[in-house]
Coordinates of C-alpha atoms in Angstrom, one line a residue:
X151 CA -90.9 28.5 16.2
X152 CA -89.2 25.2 16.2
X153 CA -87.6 26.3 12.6
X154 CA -86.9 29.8 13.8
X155 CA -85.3 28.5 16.3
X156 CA -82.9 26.2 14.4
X157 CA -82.7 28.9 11.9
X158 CA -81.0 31.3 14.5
X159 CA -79.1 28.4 15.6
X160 CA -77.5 28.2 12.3
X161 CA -76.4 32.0 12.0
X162 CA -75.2 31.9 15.1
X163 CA -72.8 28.8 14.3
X164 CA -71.9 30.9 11.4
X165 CA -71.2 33.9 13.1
X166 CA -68.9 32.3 15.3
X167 CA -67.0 30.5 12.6
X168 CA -66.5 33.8 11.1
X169 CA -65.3 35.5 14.2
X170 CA -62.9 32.6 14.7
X171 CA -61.3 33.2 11.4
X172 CA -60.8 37.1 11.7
X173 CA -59.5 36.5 15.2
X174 CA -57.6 33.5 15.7
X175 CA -54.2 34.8 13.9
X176 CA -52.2 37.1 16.3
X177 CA -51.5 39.4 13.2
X178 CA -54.9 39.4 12.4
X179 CA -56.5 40.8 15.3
X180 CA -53.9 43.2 15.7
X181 CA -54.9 44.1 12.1
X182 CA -57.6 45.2 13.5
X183 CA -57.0 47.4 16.1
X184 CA -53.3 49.1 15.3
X185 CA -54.0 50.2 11.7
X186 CA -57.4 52.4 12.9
X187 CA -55.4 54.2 15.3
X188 CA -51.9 54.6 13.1
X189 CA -54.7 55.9 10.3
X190 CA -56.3 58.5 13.1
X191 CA -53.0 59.8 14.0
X192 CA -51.5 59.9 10.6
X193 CA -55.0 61.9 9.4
X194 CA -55.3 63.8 12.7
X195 CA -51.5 65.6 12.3
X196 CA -50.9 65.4 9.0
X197 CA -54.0 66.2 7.2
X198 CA -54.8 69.9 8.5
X199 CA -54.8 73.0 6.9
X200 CA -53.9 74.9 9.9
X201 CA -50.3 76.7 9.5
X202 CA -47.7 77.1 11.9
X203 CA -45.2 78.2 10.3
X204 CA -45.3 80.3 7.1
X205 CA -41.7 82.0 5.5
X206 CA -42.2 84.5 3.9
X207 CA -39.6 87.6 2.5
X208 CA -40.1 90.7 3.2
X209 CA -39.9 94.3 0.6
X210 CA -40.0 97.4 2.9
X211 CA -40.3 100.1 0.6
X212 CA -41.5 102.7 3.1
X213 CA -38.9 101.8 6.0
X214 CA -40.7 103.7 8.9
X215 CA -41.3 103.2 12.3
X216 CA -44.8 102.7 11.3
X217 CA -43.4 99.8 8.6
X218 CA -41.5 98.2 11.2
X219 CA -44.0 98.0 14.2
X220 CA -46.1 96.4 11.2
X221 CA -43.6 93.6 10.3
X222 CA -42.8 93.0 14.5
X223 CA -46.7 92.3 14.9
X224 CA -46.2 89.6 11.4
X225 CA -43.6 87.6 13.4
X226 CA -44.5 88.7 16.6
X227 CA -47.8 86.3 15.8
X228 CA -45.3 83.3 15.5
X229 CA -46.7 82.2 12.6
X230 CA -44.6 84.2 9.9
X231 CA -41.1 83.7 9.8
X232 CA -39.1 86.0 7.7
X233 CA -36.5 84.2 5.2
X234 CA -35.4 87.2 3.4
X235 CA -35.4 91.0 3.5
X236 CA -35.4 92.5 -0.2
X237 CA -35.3 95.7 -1.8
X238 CA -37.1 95.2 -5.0
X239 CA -40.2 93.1 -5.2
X240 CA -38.5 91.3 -8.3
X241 CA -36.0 89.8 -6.5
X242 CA -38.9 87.6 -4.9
X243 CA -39.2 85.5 -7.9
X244 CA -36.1 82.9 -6.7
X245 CA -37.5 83.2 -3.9
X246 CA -41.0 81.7 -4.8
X247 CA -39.8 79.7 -7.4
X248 CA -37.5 77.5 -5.1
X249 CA -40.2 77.4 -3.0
X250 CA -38.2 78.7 0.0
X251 CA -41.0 81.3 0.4
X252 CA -44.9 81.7 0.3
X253 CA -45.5 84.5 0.2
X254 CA -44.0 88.1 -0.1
X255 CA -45.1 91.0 1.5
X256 CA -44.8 94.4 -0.1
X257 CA -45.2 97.7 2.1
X258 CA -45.8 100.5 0.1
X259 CA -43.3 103.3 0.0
X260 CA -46.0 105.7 1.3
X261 CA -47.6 103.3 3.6
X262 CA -47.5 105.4 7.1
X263 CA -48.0 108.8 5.0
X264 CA -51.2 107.0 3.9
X265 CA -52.2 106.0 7.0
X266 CA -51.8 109.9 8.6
X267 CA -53.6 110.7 5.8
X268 CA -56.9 108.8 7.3
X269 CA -56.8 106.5 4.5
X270 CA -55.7 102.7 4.5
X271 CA -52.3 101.7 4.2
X272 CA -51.1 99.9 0.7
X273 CA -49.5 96.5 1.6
X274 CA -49.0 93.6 -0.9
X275 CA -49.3 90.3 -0.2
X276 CA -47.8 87.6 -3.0
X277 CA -48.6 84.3 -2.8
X278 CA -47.3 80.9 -4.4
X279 CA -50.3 79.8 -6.3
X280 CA -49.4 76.5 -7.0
X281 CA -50.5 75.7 -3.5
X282 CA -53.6 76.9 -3.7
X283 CA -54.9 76.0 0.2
X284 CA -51.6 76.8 1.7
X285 CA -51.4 80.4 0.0
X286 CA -54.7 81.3 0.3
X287 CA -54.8 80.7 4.1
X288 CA -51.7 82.1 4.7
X289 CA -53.0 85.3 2.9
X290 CA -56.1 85.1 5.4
X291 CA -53.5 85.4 8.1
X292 CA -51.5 87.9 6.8
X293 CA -54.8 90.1 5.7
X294 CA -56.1 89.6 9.3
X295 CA -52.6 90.9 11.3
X296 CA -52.4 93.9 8.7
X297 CA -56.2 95.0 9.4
X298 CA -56.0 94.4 13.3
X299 CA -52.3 96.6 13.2
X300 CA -54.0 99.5 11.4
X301 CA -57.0 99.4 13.3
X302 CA -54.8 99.9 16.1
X303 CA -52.9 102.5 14.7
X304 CA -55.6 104.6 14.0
X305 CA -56.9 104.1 17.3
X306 CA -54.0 105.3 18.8
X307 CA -53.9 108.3 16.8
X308 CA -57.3 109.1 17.5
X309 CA -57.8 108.9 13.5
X310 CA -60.9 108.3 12.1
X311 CA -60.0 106.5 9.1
X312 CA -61.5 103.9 6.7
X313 CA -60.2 100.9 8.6
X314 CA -63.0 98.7 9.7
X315 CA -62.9 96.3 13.0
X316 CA -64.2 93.1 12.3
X317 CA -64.8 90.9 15.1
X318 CA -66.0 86.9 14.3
X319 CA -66.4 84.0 15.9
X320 CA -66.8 80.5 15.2
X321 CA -69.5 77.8 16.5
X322 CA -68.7 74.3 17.0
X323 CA -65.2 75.0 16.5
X324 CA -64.2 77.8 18.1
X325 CA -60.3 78.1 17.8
X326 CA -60.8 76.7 13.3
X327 CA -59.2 73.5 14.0
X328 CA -58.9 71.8 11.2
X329 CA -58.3 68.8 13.6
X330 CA -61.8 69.2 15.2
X331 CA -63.1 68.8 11.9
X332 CA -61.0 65.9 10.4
X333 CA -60.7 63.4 13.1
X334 CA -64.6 63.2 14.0
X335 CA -64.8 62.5 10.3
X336 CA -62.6 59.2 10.3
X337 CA -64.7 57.4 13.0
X338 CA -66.9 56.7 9.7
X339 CA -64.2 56.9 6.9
X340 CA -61.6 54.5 8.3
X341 CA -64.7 52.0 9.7
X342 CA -66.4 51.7 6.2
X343 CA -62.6 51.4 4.6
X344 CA -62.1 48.2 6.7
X345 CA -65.6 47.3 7.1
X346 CA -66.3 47.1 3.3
X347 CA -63.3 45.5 2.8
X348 CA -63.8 42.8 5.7
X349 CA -67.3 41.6 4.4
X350 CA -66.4 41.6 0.4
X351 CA -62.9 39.8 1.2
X352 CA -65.6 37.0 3.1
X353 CA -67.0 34.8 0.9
X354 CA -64.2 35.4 -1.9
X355 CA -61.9 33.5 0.7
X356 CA -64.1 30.9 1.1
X357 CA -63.7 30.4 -2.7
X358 CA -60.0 30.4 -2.8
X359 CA -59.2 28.1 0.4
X360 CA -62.2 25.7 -0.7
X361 CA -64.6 26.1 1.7
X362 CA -67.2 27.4 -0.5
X363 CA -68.4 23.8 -1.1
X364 CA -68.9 23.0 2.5
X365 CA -71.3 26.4 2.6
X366 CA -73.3 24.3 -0.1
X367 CA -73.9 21.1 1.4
X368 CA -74.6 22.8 4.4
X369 CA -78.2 23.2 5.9
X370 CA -77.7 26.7 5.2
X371 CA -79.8 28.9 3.3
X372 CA -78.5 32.1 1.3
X373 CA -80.0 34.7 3.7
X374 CA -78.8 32.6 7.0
X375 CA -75.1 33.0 5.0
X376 CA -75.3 36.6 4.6
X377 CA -76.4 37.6 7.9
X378 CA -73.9 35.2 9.0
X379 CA -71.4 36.8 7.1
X380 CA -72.6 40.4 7.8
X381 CA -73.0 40.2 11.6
X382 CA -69.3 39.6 12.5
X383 CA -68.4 42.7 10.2
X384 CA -70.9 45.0 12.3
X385 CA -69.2 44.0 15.3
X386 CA -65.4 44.5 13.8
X387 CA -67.1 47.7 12.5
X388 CA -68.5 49.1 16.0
X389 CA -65.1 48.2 17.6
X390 CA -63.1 50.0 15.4
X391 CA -65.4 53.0 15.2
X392 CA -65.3 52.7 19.4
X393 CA -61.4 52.6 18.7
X394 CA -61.1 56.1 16.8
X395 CA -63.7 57.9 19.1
X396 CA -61.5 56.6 22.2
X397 CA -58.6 58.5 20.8
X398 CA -60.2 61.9 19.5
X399 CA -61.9 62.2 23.1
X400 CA -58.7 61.0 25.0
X401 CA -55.1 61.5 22.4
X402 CA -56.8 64.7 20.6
X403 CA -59.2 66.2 23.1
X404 CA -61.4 66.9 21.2
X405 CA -64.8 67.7 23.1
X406 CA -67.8 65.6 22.8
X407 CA -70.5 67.5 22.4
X408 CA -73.6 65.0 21.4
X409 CA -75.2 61.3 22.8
X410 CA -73.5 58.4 22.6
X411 CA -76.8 56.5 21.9
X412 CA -77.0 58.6 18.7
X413 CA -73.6 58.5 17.3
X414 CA -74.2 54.4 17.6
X415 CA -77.7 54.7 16.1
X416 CA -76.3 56.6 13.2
X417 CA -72.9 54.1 12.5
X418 CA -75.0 51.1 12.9
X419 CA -77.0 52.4 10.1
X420 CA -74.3 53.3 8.1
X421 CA -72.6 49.9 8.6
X422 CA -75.6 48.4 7.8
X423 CA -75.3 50.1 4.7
X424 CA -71.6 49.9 4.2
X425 CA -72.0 46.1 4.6
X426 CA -74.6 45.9 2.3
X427 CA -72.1 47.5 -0.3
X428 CA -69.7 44.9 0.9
X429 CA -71.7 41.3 0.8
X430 CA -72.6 43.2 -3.2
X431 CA -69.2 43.4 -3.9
X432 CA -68.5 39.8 -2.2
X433 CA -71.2 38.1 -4.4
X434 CA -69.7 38.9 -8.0
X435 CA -66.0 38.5 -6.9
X436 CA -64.4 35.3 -8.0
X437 CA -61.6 35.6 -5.8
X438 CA -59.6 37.7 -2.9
X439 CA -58.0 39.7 -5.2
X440 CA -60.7 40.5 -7.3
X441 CA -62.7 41.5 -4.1
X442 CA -59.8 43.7 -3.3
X443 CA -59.4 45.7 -6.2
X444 CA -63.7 46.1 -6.3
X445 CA -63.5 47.6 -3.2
X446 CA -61.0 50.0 -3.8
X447 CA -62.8 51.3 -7.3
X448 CA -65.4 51.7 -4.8
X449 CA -64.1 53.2 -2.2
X450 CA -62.4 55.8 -3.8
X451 CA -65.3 57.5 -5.4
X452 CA -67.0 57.3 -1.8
X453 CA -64.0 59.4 -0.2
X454 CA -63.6 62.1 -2.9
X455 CA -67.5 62.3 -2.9
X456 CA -68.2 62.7 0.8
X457 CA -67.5 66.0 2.0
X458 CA -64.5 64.9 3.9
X459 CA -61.9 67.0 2.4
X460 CA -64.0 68.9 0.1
X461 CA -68.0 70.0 0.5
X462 CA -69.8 68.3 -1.7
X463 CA -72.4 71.6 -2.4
X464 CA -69.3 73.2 -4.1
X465 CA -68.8 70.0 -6.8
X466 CA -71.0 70.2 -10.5
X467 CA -74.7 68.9 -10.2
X468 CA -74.1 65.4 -11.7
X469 CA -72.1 64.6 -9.1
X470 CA -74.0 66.2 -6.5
X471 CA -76.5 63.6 -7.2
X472 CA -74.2 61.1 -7.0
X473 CA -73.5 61.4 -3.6
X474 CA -77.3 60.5 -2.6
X475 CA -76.1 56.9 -3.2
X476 CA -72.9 57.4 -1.1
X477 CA -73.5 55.9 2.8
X478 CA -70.5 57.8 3.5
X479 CA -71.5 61.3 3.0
X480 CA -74.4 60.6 5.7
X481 CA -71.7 59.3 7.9
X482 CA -69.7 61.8 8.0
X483 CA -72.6 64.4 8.5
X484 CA -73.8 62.2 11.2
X485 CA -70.5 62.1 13.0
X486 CA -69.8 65.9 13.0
X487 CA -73.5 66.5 13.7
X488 CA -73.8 64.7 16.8
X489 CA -69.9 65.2 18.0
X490 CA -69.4 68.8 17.2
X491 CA -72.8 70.4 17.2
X492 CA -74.6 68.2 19.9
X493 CA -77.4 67.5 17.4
X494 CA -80.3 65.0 18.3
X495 CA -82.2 62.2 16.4
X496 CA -84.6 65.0 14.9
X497 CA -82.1 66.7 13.3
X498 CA -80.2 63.8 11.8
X499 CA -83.3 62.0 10.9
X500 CA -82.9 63.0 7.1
X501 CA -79.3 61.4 7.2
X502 CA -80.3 58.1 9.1
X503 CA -83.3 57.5 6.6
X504 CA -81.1 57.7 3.6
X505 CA -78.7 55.0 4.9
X506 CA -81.8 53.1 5.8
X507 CA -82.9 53.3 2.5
X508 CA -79.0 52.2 1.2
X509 CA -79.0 49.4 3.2
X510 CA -82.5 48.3 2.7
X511 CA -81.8 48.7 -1.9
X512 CA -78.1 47.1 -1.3
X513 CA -79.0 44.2 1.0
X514 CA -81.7 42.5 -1.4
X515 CA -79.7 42.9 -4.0
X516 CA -77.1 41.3 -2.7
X517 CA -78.9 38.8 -1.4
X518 CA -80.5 38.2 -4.8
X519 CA -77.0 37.9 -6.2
X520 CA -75.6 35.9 -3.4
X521 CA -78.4 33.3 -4.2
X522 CA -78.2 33.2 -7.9
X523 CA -74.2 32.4 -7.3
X524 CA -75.3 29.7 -5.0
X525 CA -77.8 28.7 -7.8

């Protein structure tokens, strides 16, 4: 007891040195805090793939009444905004070649004659292809305000014509936000970026500002180092996670749905696992530079393999069993789990074992390599 004791005296000593020197520059503590919620903002506006604005030129070939009621409901929605009216469908080509448009929507000369006719009205939408998301969700729009219009017209008429309603709705996320989506995300994405970095940065500076030798001649032993080292990253971790929650409840409003308890249990686990990934990284780098660029050939792969802008059930096999190794990909299903859906512990459980099982493979092998570069 006497040696467990002393042992825990020890960490704690280190754990306090550690939080000294991420806290006692001005610049560093604000490093802290101010880049997690720039990084939120930035993600939370900028990466969406909502629309609210999409130009668009316009070839009215049928020039009706009917035609025009069709194009007032387009802008009437204020999403489309009309750039150019043309005569000739070639004429769009400028257009979508200077990229003042995205897309160019063709009525059909006979478009209301088809429509009395009890059979659905030709209308042709182009799109820019280059931008794949952009066009293809700003088809979705223009597909859903043509099908709601003619549905209406026939209505009105009393027609019973081919047009179908469809009527859908959308749980967890009722209004398709991408923002509901995105920012729940980043609690885990921006944590592990500055988490991972944090811990592999560690010892690497103790290298370069020659402290590494005191570690060595101190009653320290290679396990009391790294949970010295790894405990003041958890706690940086947590707080920035807190920090990012804090402003998708209260900037974003985005509604928590979940247990707080839950979302915690979840991130420490991942943290654990993030850090474990970290100390690895910190245990082979000579230096702070070399740490640095480790970290980002790691983290990388992590993003682009974690569902966060893509889901990872659409990417080729191989890679799809890459992602088991990924802590991030469990985050991230964690974090929309339990803020979006409300899920509980039972539900999540799959997604919390696997970091367990990251953080318990990563953390003896780091410790195994943290000892041998002691050795």
């Amino acid at each position: 007891m006497t040696m467990s004791f002393a042992s825990l005296l020890r960490i704690l000593t280190l754990i306090r040195k550690e939080l000294l020197v991420i806290l006692k520059d001005p610049r560093s503590r604000a490093s802290l805090v101010v880049p997690p919620i720039l990084q939120c903002l930035i993600f939370g506006y900028a990466a969406t793939y909502d629309l609210n604005t999409v130009p668009y030129a316009l070839v009215d070939q049928d020039r009706t009444t009917t035609s025009r009621n069709l194009v007032a409901k387009l802008e009437g929605s204020g999403i489309f905004e009309r750039v150019a009216t043309l005569t000739q469908t070639g004429q769009a080509v400028r257009l979508l070649d200077t990229k003042r448009a995205v897309l160019i929507i063709v009525v059909d000369r006979d478009f209301e004659r088809q429509l009395e006719a009890g059979s659905p009205g030709t209308v042709q939408v182009i799109a820019d292809g280059r931008n794949s998301n952009t066009s293809g969700i700003a088809q979705g729009y223009a597909n859903t305000i043509v099908g709601d219009f003619t549905a209406d017209w026939l209505a009105q008429k009393g027609s019973s014509g081919n047009a179908v309603q469809v009527t859908t709705r959308a749980w967890y996320n009722p209004q398709l936000e991408t923002r509901w989506s995105m920012v729940p995300s980043l609690i885990g994405t921006i944590t592990m970026l500055m988490t991972m970095m944090l811990t592999a940065m560690s010892v690497a500076r103790e290298r370069e500002e020659g402290t590494f030798d005191q570690l060595l001649v101190a009653p320290f032993t290679p396990t009391e180092i790294m949970i010295g080292k790894a405990v003041p990253s958890m706690i940086v971790g947590i707080t920035q996670a807190s920090t990012i929650l804090l402003v998708s409840l209260f900037w974003f409003r985005i509604p928590f749905a979940g247990s707080f308890l839950t979302l915690y249990l979840g991130l420490s686990l991942f943290l654990a696992a993030a850090i474990g990934f970290g100390l690895f990284l910190s245990s082979i780098a000579a230096n702070m530079q070399q740490a640095m660029i480790l970290c980002f050939v790691f983290l990388m792969p992590f993003m682009l393999l974690s569902g966060l802008m893509s889901p990872t059930d659409n990417m080729p096999e191989i890679l799809q069993y890459a992602t088991m190794i990924n802590p991030l990909k469990y985050a991230i299903s964690i974090t929309r789990g339990v803020y979006l859906e409300g899920a509980g512990i039972e539900a999540l459980f799959p997604d919390m074992l696997a970091l367990l099982a990251i953080a318990a493979a990563t953390m003896p092998v780091a410790a195994w390599m943290f000892r041998h570069r002691l050795n």
